[in-house]
GROMACS .gro file of C-alpha atoms in nm:
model
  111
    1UNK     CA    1  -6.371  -3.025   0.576
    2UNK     CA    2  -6.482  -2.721   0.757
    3UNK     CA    3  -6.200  -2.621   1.056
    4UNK     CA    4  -6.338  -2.459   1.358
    5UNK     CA    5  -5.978  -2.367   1.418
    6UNK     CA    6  -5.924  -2.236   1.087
    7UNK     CA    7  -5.598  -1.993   1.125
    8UNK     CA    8  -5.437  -2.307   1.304
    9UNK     CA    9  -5.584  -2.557   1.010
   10UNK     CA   10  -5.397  -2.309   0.773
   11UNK     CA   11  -5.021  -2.368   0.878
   12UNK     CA   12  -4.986  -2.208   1.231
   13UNK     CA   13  -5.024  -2.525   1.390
   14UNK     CA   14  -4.766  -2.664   1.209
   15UNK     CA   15  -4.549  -2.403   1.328
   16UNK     CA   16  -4.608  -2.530   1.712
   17UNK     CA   17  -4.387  -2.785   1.891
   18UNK     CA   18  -4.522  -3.109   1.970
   19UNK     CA   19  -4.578  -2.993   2.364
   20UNK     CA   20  -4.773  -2.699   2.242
   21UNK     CA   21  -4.959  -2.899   2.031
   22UNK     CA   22  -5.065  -3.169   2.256
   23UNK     CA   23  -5.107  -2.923   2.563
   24UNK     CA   24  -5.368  -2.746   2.312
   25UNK     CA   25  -5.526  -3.082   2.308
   26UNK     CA   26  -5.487  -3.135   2.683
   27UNK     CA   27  -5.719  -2.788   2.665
   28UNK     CA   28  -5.976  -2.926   2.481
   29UNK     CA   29  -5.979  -3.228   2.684
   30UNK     CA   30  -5.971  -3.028   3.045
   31UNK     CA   31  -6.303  -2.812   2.896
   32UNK     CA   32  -6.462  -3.156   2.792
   33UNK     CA   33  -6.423  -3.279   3.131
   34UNK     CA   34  -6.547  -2.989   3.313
   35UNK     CA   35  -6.885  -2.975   3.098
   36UNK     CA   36  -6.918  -3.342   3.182
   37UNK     CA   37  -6.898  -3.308   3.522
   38UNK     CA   38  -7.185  -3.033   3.487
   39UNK     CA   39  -7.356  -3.257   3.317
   40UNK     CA   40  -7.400  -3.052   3.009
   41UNK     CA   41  -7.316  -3.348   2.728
   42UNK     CA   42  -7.358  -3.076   2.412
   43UNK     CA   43  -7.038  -2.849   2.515
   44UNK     CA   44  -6.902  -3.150   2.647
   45UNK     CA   45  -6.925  -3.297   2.297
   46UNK     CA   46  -6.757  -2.969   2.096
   47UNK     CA   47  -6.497  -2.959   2.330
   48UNK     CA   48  -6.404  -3.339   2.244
   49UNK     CA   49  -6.523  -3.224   1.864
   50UNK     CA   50  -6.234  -2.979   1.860
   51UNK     CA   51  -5.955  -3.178   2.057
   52UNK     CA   52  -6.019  -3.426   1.782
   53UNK     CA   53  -5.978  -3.192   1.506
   54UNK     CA   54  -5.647  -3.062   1.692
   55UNK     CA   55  -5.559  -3.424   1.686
   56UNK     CA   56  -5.598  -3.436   1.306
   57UNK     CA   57  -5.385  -3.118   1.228
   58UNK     CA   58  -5.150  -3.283   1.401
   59UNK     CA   59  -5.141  -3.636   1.247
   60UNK     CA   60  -5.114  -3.419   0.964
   61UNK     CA   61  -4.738  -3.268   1.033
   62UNK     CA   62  -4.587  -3.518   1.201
   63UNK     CA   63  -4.330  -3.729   1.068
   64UNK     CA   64  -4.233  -3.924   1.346
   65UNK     CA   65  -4.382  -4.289   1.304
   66UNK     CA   66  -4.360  -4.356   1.741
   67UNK     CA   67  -4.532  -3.961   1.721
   68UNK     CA   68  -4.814  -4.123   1.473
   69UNK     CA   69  -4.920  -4.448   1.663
   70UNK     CA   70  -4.943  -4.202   2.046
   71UNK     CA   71  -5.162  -3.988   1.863
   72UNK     CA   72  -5.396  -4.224   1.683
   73UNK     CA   73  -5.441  -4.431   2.004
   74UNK     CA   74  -5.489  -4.119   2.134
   75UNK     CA   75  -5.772  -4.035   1.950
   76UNK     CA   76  -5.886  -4.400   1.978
   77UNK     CA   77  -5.928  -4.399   2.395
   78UNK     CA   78  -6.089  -4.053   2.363
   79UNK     CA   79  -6.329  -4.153   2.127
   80UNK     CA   80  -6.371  -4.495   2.362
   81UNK     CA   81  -6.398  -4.270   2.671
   82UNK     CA   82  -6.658  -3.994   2.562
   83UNK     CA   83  -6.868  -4.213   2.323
   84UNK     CA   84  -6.804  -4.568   2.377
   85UNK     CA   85  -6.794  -4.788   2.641
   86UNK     CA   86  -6.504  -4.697   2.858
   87UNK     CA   87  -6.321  -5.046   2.775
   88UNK     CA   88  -5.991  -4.892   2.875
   89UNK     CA   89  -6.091  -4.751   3.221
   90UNK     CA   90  -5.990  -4.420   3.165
   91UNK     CA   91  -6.050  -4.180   3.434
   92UNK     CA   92  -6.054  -3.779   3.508
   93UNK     CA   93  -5.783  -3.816   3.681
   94UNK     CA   94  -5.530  -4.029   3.383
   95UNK     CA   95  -5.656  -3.742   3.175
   96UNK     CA   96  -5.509  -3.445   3.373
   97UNK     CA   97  -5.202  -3.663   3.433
   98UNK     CA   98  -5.133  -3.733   3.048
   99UNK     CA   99  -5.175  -3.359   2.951
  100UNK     CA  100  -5.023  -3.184   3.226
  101UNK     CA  101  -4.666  -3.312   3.134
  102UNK     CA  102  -4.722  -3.143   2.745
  103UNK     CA  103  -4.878  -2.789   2.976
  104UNK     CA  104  -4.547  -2.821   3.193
  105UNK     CA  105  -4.300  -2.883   2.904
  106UNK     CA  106  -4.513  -2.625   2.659
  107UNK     CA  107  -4.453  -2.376   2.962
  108UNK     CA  108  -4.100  -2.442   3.012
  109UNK     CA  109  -3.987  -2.425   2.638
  110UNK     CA  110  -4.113  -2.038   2.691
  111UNK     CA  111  -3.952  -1.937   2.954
   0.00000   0.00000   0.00000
């Protein structure tokens, strides 16, 4: 498999905590929604392309079964929201909610 975020598919990502991980994501997922909005569907598209892959490095180094099932339905309401058909009603806004508690406890581990 071919890593567009190769230096993090070769350990450093392993090396994050779980809140910089899934803030990383949140990232990804805040870029998605802002080409969406501009209606530009091929960025739109990588963006979700490379939260997904960040989603897969992590399945990969976590060892915590509760941490496994959040991130695969995780993955599985993305994939419903920027493909499918929606069927859990997310929204913009439940996005930015979900992620900004990883950006705030990401941030606060630093300081």
């Amino acid at each position: 498999m071919e890593f567009q975020h190769k230096s993090l598919a070769e350990g450093r990502w392993a090396q994050m905590s779980l809140s910089e991980q899934m803030a990383n994501i949140g990232s990804e997922i805040s870029r998605a929604l802002n080409w969406k909005r501009k209606n530009n569907e091929k960025y739109c598209l990588k963006s979700v392309g490379r939260a997904l892959e960040l989603i897969s490095l992590t399945l990969d180094c976590i060892t915590v079964k509760s941490h496994i099932k959040e991130l695969a339905r995780l993955k599985e309401v993305i994939l419903d929201y920027f493909y499918g058909n929606n069927e859990f009603s997310s929204s913009e806004i439940l996005w930015e909610k979900y992620f900004n508690h990883f950006n705030f406890a990401a941030r606060n581990r630093k300081i």
